[in-house]
PDB file of C-alpha atoms in Angstrom:
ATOM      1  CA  UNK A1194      86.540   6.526  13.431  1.00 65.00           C
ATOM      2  CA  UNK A1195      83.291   5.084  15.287  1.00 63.00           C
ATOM      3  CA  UNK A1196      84.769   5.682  18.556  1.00 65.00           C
ATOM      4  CA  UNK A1197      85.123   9.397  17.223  1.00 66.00           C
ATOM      5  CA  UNK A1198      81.273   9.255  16.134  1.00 63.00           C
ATOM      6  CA  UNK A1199      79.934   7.628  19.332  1.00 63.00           C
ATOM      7  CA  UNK A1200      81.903  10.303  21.444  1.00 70.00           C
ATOM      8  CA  UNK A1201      80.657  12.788  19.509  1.00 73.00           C
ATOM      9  CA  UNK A1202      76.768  11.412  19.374  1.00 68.00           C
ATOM     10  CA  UNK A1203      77.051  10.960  23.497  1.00 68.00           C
ATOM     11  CA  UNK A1204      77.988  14.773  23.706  1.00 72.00           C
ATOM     12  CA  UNK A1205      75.375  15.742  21.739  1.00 71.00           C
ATOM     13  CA  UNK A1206      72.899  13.923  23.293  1.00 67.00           C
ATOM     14  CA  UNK A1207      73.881  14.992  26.275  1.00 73.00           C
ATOM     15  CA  UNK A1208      73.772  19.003  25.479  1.00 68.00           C
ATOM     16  CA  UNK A1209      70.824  18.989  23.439  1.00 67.00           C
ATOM     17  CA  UNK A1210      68.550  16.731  25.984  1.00 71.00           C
ATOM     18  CA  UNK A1211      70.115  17.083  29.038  1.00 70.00           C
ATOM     19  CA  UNK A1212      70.438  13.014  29.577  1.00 70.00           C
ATOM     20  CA  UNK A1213      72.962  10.742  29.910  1.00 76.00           C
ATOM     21  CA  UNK A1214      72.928   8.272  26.751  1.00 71.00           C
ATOM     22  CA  UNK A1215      72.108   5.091  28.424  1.00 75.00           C
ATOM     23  CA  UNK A1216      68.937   6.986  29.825  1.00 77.00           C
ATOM     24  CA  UNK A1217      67.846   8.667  26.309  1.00 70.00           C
ATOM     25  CA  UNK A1218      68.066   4.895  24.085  1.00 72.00           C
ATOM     26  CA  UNK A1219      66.100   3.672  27.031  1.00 78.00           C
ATOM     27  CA  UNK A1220      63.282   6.447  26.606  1.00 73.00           C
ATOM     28  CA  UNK A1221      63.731   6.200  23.063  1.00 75.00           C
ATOM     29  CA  UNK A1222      63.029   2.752  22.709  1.00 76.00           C
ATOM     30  CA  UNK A1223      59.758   2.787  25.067  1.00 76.00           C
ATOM     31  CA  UNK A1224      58.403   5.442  22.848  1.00 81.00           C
ATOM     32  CA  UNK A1225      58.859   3.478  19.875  1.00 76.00           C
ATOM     33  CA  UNK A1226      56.951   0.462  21.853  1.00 75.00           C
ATOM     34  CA  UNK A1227      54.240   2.539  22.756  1.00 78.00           C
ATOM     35  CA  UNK A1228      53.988   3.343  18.871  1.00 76.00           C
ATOM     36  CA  UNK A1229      53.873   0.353  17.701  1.00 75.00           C
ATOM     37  CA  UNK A1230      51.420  -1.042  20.304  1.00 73.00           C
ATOM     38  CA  UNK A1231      48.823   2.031  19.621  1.00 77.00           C
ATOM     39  CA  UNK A1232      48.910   1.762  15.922  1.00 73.00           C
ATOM     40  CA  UNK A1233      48.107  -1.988  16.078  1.00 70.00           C
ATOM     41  CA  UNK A1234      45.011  -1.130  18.159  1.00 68.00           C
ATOM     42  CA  UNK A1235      43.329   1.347  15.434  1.00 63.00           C
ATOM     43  CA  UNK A1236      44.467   0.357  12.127  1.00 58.00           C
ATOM     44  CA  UNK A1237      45.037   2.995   8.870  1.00 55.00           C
ATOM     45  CA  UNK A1238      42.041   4.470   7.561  1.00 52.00           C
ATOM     46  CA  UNK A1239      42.762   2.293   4.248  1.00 51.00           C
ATOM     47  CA  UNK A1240      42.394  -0.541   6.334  1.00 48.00           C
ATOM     48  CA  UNK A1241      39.361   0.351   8.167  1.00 49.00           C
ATOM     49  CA  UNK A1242      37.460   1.350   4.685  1.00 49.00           C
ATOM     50  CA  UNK A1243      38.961  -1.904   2.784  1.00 49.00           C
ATOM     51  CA  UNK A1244      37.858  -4.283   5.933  1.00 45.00           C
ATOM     52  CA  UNK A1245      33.890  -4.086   5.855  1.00 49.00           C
ATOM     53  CA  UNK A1246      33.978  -4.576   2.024  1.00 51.00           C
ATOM     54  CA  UNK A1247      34.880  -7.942   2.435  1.00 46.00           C
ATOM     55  CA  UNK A1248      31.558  -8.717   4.616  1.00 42.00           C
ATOM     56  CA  UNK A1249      29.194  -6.337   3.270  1.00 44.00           C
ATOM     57  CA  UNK A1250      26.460  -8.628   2.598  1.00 45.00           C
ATOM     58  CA  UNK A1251      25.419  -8.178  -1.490  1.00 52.00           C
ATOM     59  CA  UNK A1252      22.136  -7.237  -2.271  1.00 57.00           C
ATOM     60  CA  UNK A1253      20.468  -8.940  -4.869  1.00 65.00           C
ATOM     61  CA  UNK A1254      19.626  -6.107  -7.685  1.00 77.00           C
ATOM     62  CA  UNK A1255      15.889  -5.150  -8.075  1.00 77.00           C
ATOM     63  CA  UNK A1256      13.305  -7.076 -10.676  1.00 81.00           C
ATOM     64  CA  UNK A1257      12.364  -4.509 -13.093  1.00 88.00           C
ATOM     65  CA  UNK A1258       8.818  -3.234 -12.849  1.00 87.00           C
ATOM     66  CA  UNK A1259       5.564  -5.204 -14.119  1.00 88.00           C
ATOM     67  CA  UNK A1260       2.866  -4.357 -15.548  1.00 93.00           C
ATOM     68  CA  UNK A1261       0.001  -5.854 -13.824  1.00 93.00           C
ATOM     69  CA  UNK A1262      -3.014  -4.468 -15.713  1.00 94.00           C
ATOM     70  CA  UNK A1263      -6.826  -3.657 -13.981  1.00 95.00           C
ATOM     71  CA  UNK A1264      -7.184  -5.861 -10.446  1.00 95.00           C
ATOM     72  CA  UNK A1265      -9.208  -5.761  -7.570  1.00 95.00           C
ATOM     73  CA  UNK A1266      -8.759  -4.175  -4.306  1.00 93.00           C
ATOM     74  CA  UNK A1267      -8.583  -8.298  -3.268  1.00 94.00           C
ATOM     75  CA  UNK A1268      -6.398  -9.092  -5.637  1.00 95.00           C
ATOM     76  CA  UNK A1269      -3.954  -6.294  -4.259  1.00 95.00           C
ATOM     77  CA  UNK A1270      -3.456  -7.514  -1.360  1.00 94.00           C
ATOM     78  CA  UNK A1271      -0.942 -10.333  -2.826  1.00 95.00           C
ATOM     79  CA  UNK A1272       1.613  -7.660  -3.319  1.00 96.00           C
ATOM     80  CA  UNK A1273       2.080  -6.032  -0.001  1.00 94.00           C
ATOM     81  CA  UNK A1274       5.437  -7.307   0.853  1.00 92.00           C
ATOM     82  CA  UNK A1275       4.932 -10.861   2.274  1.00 92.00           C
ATOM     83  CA  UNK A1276       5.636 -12.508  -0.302  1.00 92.00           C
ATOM     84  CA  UNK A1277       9.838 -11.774  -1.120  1.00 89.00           C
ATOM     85  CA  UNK A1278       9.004 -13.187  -5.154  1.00 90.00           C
ATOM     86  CA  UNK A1279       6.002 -10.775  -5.504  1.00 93.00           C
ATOM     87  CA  UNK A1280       6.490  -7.222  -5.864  1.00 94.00           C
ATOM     88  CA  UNK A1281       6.079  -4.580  -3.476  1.00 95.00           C
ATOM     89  CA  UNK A1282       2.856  -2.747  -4.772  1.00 96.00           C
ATOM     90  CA  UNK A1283       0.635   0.575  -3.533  1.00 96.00           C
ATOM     91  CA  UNK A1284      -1.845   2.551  -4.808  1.00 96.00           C
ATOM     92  CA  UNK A1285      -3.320   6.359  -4.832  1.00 96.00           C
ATOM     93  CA  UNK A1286      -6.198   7.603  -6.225  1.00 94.00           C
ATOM     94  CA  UNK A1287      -6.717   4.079  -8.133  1.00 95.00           C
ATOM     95  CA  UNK A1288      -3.381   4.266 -10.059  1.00 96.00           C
ATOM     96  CA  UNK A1289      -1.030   1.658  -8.674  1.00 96.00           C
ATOM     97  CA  UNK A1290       2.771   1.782  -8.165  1.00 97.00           C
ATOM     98  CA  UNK A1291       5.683  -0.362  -7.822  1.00 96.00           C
ATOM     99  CA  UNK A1292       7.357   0.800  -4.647  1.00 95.00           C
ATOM    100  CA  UNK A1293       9.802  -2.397  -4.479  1.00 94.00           C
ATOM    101  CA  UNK A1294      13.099   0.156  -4.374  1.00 93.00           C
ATOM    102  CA  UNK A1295      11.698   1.468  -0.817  1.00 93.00           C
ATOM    103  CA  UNK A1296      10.836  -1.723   1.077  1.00 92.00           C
ATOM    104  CA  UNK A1297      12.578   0.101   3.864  1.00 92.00           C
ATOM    105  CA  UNK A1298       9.628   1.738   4.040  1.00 93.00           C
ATOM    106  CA  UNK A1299       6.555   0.051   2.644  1.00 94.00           C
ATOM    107  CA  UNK A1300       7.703  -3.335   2.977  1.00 92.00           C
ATOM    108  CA  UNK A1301       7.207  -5.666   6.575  1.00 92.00           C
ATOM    109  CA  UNK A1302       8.177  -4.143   9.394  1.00 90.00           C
ATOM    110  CA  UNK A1303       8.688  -0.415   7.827  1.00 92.00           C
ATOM    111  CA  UNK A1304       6.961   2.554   9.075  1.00 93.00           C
ATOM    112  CA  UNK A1305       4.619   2.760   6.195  1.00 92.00           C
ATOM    113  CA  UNK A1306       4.015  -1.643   5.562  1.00 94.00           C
ATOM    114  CA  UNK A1307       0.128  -0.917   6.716  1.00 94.00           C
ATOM    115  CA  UNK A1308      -0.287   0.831   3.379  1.00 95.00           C
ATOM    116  CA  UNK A1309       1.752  -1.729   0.810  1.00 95.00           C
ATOM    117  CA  UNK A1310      -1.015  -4.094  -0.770  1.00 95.00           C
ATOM    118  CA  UNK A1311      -3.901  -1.358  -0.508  1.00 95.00           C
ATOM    119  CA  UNK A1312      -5.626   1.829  -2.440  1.00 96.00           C
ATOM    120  CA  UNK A1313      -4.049   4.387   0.774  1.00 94.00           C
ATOM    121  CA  UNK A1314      -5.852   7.876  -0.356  1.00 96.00           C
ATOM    122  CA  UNK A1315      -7.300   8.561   2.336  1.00 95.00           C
ATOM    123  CA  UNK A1316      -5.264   7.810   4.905  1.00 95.00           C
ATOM    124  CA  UNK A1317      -2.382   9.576   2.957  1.00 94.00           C
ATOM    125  CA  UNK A1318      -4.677  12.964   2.638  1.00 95.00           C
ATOM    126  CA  UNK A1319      -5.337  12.322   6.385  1.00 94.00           C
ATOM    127  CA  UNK A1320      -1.445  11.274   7.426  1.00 92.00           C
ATOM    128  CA  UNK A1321      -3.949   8.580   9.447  1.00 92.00           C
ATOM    129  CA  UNK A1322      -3.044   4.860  10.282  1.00 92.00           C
ATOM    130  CA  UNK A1323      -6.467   3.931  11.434  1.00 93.00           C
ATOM    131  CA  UNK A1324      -7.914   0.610  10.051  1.00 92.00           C
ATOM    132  CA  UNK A1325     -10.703   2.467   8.401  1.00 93.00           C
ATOM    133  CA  UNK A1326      -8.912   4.950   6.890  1.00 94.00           C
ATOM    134  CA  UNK A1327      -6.938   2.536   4.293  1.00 93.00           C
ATOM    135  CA  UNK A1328      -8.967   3.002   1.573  1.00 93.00           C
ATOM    136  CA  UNK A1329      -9.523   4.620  -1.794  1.00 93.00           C
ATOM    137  CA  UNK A1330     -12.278   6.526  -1.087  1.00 93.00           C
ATOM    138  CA  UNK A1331     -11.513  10.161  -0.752  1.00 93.00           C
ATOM    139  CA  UNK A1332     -15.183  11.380  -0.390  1.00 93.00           C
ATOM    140  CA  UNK A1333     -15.988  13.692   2.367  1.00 94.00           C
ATOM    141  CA  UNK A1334     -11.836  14.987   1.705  1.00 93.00           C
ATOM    142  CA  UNK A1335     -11.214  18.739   2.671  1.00 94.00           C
ATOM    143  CA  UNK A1336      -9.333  20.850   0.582  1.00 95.00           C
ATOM    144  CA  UNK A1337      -6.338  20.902   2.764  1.00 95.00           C
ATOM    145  CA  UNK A1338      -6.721  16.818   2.496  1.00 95.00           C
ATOM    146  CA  UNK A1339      -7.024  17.244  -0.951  1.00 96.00           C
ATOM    147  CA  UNK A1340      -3.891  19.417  -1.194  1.00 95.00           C
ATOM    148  CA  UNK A1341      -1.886  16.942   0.912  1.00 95.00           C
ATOM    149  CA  UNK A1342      -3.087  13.731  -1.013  1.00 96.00           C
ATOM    150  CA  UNK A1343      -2.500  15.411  -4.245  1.00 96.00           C
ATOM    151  CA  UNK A1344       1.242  16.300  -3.215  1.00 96.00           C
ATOM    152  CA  UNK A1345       1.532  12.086  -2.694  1.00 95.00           C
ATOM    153  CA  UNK A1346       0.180  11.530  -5.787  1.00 95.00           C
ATOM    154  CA  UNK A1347       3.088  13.802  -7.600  1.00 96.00           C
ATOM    155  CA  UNK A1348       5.764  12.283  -5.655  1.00 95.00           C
ATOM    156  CA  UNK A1349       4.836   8.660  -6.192  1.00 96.00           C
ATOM    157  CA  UNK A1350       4.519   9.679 -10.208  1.00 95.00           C
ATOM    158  CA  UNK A1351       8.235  11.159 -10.344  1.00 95.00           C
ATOM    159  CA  UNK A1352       9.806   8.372  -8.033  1.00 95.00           C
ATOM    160  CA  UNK A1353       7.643   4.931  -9.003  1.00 96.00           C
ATOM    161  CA  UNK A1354       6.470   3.058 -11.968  1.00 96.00           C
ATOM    162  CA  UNK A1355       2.733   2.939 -12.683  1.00 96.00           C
ATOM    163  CA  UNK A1356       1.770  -0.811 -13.259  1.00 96.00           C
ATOM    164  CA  UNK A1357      -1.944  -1.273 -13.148  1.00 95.00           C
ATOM    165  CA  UNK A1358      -4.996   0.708 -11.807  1.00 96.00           C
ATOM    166  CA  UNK A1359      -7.640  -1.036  -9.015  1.00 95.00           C
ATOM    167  CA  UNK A1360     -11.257  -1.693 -10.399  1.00 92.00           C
ATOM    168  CA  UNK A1361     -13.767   0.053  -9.454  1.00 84.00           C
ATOM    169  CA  UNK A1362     -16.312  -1.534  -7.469  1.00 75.00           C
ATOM    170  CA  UNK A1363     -20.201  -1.403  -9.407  1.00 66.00           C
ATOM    171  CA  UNK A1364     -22.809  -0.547  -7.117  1.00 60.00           C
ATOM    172  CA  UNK A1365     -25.772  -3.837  -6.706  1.00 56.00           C
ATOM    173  CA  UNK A1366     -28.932  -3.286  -7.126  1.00 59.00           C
ATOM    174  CA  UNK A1367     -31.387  -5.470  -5.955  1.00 57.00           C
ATOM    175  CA  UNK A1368     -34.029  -6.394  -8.066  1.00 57.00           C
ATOM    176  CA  UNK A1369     -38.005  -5.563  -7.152  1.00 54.00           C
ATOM    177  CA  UNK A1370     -40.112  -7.485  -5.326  1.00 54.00           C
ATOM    178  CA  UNK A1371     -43.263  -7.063  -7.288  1.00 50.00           C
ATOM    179  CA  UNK A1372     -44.550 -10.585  -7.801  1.00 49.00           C
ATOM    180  CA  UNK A1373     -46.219 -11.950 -11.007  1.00 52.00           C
ATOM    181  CA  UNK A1374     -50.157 -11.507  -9.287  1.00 53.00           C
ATOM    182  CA  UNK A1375     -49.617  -7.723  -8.665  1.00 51.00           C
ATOM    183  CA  UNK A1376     -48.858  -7.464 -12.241  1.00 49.00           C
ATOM    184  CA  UNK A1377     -52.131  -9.240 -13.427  1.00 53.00           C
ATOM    185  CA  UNK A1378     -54.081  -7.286 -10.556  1.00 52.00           C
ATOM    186  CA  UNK A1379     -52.601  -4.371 -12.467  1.00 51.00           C
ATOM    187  CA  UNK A1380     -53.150  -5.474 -15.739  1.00 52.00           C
ATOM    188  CA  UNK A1381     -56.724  -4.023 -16.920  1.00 52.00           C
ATOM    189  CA  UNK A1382     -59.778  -6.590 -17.968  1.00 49.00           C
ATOM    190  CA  UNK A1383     -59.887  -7.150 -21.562  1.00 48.00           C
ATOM    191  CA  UNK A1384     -62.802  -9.002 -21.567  1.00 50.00           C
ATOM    192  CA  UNK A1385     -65.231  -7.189 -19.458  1.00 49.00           C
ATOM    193  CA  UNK A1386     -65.516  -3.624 -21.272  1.00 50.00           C
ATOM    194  CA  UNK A1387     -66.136  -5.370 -24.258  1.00 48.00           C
ATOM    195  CA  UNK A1388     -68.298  -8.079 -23.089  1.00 48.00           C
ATOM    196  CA  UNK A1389     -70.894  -5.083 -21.756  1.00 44.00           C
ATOM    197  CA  UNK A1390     -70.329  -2.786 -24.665  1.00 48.00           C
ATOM    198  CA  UNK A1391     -71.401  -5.893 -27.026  1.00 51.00           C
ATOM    199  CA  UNK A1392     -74.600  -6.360 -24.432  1.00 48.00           C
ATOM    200  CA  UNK A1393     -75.963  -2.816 -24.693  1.00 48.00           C
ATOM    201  CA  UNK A1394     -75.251  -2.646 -28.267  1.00 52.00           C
ATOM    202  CA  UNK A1395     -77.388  -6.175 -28.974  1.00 52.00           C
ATOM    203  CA  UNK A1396     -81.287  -6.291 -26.623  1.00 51.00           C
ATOM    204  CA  UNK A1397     -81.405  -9.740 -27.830  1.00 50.00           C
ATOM    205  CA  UNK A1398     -78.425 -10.974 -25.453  1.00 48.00           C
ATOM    206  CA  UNK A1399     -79.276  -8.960 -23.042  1.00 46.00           C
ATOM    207  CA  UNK A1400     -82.812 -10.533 -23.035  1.00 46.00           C
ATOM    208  CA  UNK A1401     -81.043 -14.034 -23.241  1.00 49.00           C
ATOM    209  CA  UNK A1402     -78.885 -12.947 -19.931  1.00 44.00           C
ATOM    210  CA  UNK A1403     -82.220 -12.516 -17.998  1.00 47.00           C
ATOM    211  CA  UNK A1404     -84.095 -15.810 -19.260  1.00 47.00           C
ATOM    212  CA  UNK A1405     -80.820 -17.339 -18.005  1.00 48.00           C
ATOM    213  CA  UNK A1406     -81.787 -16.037 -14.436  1.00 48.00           C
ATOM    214  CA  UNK A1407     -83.071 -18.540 -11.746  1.00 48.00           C
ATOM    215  CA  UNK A1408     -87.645 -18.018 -11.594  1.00 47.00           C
ATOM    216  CA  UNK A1409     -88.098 -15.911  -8.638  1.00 48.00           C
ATOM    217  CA  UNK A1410     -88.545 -17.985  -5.758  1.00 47.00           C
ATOM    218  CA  UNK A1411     -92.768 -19.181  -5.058  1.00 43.00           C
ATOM    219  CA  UNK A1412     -93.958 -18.524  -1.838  1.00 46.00           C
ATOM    220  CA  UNK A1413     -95.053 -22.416  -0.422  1.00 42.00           C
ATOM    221  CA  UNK A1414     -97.770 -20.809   1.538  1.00 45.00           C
ATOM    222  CA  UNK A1415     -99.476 -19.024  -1.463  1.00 43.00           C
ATOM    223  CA  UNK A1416     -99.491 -22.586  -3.219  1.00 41.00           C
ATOM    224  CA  UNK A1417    -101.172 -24.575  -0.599  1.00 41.00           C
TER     225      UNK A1417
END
């Protein structure tokens, strides 16, 4: 009965493929070794999405926002990033945000860290990373500037929490230099109105003022 199967496998082999049996087990086995050897090489796509998993490094989940209350431009500077226990801070127009969920961006080495830590307005109305420009004072703005710094301002109020607001610097003045003897060479006599009201109202003082005057000087010659 298997000699009956074999002869008949060896004639079909032979009709259907046109090779002797000995030649087709031979290709058929290298086929199978080149299938085995190219589907060790690239692995299943189950495997190739399960592998990374196990090395994909876990990031530790964010700190939720903090209020901070009123600070100074100074004090703002603590929160741009260098410090990994701080949070990642920024402000516009005064009003400042935590931006901690984009440190891709604002934090070190992003494309936007020069702004983290600092009132940005104007350089975000200007799209400007000059030195000068990182500031909070939009004065001098054109409308277009204006436009652009307001459309900031909208995206940083739908995508960040507000946590403080930067205090406004109060102008100095410097006190006047007016000393204390311009203010009595300013201040009017009392005494002297008065004192020659009282002598033209009275003869009798007047006539005391003028006895109190030195004798007119004798001429020595006249007396000898």
């Amino acid at each position: 009965m298997a000699l009956q199967v074999w002869e008949t496998l060896k004639e079909a082999i032979i009709v259907y493929t046109g090779l002797s049996p000995p030649t087709f087990f031979t290709l058929l086995a290298l086929i199978l070794a080149i299938y085995y050897v190219i589907t060790g090489l690239f692995p299943s796509s189950d495997h190739r999405h399960e592998a990374p998993r196990d090395f994909e490094p876990q990031m530790e989940p964010l700190r939720p926002p903090v209020q901070i209350g009123e600070v100074t431009e100074e004090e703002l500077k603590a929160y741009d990033g260098s410090d990994p226990e701080k949070p990642l801070l920024m402000a516009i127009k005064g009003q400042i945000y935590d931006v901690s969920q984009s440190r891709m961006f604002y934090g070190p080495n992003g494309p936007y860290a020069l702004f983290a830590g600092k009132d940005a307005s104007r350089a975000l109305a200007k799209m400007s990373f000059e030195e000068r420009d990182l500031t909070g004072d939009i004065s001098g703005l054109g409308p277009f500037e204006l436009e652009a710094l307001q459309d900031w301002e909208y995206k940083f109020m739908g995508k960040y929490v507000k946590v403080g607001t930067v205090k406004a610097k109060v102008p100095v003045t410097e006190p006047s230099e007016s000393t204390p003897r311009d203010a009595e060479s300013s201040k009017p006599t009392e005494d002297g109105p008065s004192e020659l009201a009282d002598i033209k109202n009275d003869p009798s003082e007047s006539a005391d003022i003028k006895n109190d005057e030195p004798p007119p000087k004798v001429d020595a010659d006249k007396e000898e």
